[in-house]
Short mmCIF file of N, CA and C in Angstrom, two decimals:
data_model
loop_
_atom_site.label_atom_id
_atom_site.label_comp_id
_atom_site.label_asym_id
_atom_site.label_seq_id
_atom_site.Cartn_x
_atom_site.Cartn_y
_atom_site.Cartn_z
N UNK K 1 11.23 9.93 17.64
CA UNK K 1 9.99 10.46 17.11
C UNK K 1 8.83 9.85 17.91
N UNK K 2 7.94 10.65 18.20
CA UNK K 2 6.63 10.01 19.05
C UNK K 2 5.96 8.82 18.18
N UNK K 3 4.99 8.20 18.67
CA UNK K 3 4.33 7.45 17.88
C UNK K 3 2.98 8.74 17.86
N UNK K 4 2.72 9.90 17.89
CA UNK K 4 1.64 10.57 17.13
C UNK K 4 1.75 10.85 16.20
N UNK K 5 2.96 11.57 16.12
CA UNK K 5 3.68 11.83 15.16
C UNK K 5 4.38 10.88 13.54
N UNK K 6 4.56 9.82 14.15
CA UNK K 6 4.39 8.30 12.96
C UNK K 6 3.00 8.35 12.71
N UNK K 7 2.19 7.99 13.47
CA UNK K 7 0.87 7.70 12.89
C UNK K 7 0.34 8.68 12.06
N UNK K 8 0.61 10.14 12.14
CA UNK K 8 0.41 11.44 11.16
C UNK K 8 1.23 11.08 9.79
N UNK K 9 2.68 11.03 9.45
CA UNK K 9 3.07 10.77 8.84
C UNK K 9 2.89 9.30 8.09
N UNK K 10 2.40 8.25 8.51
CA UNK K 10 2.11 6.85 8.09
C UNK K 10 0.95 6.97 7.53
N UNK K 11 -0.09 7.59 7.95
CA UNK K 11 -1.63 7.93 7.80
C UNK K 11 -2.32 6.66 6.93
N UNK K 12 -2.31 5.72 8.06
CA UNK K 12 -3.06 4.37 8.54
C UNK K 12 -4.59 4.79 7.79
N UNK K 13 -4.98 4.01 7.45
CA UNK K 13 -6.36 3.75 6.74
C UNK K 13 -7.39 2.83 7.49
N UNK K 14 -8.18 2.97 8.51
CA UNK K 14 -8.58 1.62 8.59
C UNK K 14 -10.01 1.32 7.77
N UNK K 15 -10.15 -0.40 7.66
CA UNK K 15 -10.92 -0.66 6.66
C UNK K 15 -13.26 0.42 7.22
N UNK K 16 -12.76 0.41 8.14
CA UNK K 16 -14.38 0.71 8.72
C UNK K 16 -14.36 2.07 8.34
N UNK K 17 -13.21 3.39 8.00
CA UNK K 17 -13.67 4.16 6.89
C UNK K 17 -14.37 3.57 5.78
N UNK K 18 -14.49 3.08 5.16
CA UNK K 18 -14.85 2.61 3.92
C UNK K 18 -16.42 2.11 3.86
N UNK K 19 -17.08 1.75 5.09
CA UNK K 19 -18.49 2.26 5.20
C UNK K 19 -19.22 2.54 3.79
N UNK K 20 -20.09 1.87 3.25
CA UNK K 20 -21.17 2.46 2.37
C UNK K 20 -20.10 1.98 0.91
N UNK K 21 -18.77 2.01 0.49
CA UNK K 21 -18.61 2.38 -0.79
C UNK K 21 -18.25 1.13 -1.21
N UNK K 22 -18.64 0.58 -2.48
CA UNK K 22 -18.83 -0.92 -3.27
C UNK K 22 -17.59 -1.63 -2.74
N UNK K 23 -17.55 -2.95 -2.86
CA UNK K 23 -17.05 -3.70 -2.20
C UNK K 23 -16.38 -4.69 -3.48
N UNK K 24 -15.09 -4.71 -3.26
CA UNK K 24 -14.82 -6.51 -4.09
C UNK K 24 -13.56 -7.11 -4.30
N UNK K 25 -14.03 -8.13 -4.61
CA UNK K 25 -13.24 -9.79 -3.65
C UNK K 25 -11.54 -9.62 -4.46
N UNK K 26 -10.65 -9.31 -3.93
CA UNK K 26 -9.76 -9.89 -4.72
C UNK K 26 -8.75 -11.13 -4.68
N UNK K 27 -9.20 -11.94 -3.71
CA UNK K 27 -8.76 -12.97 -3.57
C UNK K 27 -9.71 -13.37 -2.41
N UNK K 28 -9.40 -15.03 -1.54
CA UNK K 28 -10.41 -15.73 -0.30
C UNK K 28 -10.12 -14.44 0.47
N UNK K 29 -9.18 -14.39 0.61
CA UNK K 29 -9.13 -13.71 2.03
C UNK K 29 -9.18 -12.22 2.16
N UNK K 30 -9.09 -11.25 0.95
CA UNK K 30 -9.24 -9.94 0.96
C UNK K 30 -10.31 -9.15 0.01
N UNK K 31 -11.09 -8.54 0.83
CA UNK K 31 -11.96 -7.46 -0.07
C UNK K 31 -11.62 -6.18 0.17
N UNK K 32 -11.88 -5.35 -1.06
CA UNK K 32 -11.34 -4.41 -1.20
C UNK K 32 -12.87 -2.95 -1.33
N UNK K 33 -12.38 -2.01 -1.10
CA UNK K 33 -13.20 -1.17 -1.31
C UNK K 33 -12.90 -0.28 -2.46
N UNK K 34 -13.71 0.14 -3.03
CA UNK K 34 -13.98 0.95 -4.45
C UNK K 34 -14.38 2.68 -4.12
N UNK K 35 -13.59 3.48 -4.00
CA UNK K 35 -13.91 5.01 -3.88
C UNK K 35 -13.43 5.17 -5.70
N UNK K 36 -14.35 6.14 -6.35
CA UNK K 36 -14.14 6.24 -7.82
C UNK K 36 -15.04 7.56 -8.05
N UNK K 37 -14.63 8.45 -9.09
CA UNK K 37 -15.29 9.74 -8.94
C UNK K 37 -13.86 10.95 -9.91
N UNK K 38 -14.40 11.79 -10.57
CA UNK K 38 -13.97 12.98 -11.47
C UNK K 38 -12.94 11.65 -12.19
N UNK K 39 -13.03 11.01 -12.59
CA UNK K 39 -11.82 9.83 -13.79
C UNK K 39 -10.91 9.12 -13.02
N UNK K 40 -11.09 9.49 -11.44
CA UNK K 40 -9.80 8.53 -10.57
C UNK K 40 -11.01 7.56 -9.91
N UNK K 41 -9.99 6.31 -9.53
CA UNK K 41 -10.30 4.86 -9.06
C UNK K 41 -9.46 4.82 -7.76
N UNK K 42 -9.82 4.66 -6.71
CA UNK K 42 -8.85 4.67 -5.15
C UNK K 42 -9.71 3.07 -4.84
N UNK K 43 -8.70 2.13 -4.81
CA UNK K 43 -9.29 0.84 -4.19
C UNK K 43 -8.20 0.47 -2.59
N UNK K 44 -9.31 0.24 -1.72
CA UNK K 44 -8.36 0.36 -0.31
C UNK K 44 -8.60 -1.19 0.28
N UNK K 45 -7.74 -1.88 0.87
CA UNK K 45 -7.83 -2.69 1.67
C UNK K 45 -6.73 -3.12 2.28
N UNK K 46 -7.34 -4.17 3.80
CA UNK K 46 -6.21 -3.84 4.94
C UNK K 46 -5.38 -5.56 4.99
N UNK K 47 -4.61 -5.74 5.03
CA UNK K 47 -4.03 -6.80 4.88
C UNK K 47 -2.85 -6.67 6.30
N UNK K 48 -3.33 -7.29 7.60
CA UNK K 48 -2.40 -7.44 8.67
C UNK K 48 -2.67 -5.62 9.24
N UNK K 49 -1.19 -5.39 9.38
CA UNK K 49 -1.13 -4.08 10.27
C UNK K 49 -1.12 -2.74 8.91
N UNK K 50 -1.04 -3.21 7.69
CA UNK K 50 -1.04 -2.80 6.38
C UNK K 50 -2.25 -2.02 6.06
N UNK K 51 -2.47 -0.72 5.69
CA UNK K 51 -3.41 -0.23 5.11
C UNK K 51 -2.64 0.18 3.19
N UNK K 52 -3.62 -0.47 2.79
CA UNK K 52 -3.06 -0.44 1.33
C UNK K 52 -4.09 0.36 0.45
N UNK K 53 -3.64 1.39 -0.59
CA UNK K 53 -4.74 2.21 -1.13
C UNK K 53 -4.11 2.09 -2.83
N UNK K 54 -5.00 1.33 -4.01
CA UNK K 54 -4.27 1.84 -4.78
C UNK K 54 -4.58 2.26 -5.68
N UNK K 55 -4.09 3.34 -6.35
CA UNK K 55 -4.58 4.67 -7.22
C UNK K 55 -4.74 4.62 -8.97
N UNK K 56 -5.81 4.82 -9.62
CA UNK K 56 -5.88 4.83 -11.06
C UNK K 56 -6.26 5.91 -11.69
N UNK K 57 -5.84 5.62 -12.59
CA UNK K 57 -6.84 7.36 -13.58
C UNK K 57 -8.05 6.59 -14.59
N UNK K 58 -9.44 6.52 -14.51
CA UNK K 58 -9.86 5.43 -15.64
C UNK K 58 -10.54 6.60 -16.59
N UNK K 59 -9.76 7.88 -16.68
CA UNK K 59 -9.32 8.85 -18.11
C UNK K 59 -8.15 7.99 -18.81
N UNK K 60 -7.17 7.61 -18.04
CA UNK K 60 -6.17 7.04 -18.64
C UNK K 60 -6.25 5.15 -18.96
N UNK K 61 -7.81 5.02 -18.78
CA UNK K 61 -8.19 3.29 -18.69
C UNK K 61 -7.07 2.89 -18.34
N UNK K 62 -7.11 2.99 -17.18
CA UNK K 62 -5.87 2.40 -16.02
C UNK K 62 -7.00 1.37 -14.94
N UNK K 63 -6.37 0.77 -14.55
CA UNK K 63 -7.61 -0.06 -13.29
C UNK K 63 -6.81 -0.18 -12.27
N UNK K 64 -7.63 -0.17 -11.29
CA UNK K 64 -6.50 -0.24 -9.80
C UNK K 64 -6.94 -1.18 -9.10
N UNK K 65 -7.01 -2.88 -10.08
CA UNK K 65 -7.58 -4.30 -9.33
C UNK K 65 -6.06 -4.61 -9.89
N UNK K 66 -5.70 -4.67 -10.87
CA UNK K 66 -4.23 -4.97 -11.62
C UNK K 66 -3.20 -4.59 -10.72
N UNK K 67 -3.16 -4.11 -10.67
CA UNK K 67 -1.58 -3.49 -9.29
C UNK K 67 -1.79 -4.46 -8.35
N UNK K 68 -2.87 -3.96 -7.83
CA UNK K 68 -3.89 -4.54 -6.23
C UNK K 68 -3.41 -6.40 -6.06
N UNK K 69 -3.36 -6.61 -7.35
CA UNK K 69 -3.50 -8.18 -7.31
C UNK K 69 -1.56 -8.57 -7.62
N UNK K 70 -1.20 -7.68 -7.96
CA UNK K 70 -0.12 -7.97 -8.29
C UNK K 70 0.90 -7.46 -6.70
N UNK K 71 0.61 -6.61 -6.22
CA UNK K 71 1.03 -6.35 -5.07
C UNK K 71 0.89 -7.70 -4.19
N UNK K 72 -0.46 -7.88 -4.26
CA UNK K 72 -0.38 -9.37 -2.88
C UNK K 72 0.15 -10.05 -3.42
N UNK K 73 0.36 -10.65 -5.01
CA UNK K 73 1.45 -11.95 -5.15
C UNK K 73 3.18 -11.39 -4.93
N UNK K 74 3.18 -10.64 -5.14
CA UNK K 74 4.66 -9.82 -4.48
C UNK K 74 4.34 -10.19 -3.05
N UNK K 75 3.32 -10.26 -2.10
CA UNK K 75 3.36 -9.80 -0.89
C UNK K 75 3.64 -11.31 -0.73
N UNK K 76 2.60 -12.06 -0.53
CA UNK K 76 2.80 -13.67 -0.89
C UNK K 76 4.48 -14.33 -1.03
N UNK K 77 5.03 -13.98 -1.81
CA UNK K 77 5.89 -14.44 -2.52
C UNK K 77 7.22 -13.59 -1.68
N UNK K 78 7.20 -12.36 -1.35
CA UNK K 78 8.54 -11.79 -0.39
C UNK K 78 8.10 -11.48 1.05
N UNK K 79 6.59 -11.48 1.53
CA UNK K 79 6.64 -10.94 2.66
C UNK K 79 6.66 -9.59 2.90
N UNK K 80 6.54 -8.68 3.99
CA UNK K 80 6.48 -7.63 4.28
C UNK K 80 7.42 -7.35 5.58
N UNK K 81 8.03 -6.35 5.74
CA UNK K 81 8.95 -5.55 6.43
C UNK K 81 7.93 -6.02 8.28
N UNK K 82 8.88 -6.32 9.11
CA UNK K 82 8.31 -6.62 10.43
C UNK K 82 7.73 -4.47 10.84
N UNK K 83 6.75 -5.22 11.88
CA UNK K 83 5.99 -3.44 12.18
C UNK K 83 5.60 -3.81 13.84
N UNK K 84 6.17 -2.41 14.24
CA UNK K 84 5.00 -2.20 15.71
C UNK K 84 3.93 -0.96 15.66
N UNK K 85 3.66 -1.17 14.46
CA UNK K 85 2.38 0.02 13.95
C UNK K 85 1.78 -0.43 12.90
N UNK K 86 1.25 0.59 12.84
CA UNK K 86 0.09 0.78 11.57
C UNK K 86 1.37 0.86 10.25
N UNK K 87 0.91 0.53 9.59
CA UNK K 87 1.88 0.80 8.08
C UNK K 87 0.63 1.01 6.96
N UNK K 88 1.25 1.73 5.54
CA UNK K 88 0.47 1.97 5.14
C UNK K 88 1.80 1.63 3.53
N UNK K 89 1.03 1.46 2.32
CA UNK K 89 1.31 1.61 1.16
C UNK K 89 0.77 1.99 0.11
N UNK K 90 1.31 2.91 -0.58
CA UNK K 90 0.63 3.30 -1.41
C UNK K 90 1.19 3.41 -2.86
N UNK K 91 0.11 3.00 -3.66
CA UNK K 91 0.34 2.57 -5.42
C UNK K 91 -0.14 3.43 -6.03
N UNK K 92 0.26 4.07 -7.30
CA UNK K 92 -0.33 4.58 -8.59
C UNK K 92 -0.24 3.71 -9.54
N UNK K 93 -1.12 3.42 -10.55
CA UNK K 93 -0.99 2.27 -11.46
C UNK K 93 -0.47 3.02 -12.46
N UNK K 94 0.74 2.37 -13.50
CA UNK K 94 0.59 3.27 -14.57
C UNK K 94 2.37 3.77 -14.15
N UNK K 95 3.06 4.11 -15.39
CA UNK K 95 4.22 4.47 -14.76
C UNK K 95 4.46 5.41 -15.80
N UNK K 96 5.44 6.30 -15.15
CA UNK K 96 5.87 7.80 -15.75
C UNK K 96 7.24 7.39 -15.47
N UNK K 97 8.00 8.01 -16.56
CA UNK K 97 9.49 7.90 -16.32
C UNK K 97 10.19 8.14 -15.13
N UNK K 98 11.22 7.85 -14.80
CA UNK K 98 11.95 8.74 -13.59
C UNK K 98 10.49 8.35 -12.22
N UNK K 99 9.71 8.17 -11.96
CA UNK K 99 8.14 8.31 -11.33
C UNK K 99 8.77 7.38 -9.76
N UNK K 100 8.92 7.53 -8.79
CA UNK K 100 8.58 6.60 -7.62
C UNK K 100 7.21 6.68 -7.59
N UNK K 101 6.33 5.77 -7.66
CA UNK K 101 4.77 6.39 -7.71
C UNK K 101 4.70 5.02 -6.63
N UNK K 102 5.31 4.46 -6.24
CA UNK K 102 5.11 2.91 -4.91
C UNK K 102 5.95 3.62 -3.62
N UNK K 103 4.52 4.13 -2.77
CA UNK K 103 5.09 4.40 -1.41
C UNK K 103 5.49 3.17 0.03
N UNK K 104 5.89 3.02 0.46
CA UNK K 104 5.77 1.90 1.87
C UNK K 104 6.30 2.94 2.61
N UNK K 105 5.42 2.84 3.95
CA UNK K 105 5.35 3.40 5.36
C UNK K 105 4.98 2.42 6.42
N UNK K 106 6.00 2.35 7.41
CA UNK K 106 5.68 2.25 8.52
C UNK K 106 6.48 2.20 9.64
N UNK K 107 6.44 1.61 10.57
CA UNK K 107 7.09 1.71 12.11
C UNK K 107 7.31 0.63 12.52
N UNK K 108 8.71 0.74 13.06
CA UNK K 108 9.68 -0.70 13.47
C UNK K 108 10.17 0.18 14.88
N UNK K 109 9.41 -0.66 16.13
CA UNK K 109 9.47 0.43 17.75
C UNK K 109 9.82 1.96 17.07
N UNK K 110 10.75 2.71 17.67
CA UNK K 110 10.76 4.00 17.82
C UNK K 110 11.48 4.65 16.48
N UNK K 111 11.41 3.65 15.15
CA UNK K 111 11.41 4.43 14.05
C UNK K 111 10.52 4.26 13.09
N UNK K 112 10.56 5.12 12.10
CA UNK K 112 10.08 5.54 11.13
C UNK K 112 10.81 4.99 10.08
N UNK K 113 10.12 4.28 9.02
CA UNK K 113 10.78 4.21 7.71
C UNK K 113 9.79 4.28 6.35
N UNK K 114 10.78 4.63 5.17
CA UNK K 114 9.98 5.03 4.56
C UNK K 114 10.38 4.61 3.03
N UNK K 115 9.93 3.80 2.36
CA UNK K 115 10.51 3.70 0.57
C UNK K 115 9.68 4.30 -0.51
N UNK K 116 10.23 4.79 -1.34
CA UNK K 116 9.74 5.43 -2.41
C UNK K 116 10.65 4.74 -3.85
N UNK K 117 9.91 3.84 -4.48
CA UNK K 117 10.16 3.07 -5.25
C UNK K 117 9.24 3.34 -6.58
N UNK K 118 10.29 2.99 -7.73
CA UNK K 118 9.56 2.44 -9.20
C UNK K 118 8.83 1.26 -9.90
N UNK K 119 9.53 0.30 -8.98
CA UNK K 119 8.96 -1.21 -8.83
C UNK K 119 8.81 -1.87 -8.19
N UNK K 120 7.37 -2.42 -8.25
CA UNK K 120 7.11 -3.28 -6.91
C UNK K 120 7.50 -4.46 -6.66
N UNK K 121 7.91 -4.88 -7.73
CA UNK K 121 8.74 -5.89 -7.73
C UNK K 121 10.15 -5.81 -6.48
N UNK K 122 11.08 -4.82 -7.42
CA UNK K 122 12.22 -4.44 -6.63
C UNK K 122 12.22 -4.14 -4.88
N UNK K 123 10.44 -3.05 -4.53
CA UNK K 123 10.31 -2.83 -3.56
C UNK K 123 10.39 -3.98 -2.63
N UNK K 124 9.38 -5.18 -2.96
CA UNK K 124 9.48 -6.18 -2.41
C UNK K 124 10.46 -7.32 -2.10
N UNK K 125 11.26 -6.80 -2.76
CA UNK K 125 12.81 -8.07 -2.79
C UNK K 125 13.87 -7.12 -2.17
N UNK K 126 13.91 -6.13 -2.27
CA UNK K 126 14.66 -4.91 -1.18
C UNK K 126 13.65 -5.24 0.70
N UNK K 127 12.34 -4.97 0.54
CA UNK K 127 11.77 -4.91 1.67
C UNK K 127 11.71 -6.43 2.36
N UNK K 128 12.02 -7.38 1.54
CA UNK K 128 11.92 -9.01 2.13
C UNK K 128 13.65 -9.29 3.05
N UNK K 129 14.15 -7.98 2.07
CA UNK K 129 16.10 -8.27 2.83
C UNK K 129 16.35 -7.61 3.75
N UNK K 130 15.03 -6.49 4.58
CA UNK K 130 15.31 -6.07 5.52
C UNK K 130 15.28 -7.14 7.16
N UNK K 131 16.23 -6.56 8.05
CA UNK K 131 16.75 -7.53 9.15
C UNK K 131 15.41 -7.00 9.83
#
């Protein structure tokens, strides 16, 4: 697979989109950006080669700092999958039965990989055992 073609499918975020929209701290080392509008909450920030976006309904008083914070102590605590790209992950807060709603994307040289998970927990202790 090309790497244009990964980078289409990975669809990398970088933080300098985010220009103009509220800003905030969720730990020393990461701020996050706030896109919010019709009852959804999209909070984005870039951690390494990682573009991370994660999704709320606040119709459903859901918040998308809760995931956000719980993802980096998962991240902290298992690490992340080695990359020669952009990677991207993506969260819905909030869980529906049966639901993979936890995406991970990215590129290890000339492949593509991709998880679609229920828990981020699990994601992260599956993605810490990859070689």
């Amino acid at each position: 697979m090309t790497n244009e073609k990964m980078d289409k499918l990975i669809g990398y975020r970088d933080a300098k989109d985010d220009a103009g929209l509220r800003q905030i701290k969720l730990n020393d080392s990461i701020t996050a950006a706030v896109d919010a509008g019709a009852g959804q909450q999209y909070l984005h920030f870039v951690k390494g080669n990682w573009s991370i976006i994660v999704h709320a309904s606040s119709i459903m008083n859901q918040s998308a700092e809760k995931p956000a914070l719980k993802l980096l102590n998962l991240i902290e605590k298992y690490g992340l999958p080695k990359t020669t790209g952009k990677s991207t992950i993506y969260i819905t807060a909030g869980k529906s039965k049966g639901s993979l709603n936890n995406v991970f994307k990215w590129q290890l040289n000339d492949k593509y990989y991709q998880l679609d998970t229920h828990s981020l927990t699990t994601a992260l202790k599956m993605l810490s055992s990859l070689e």
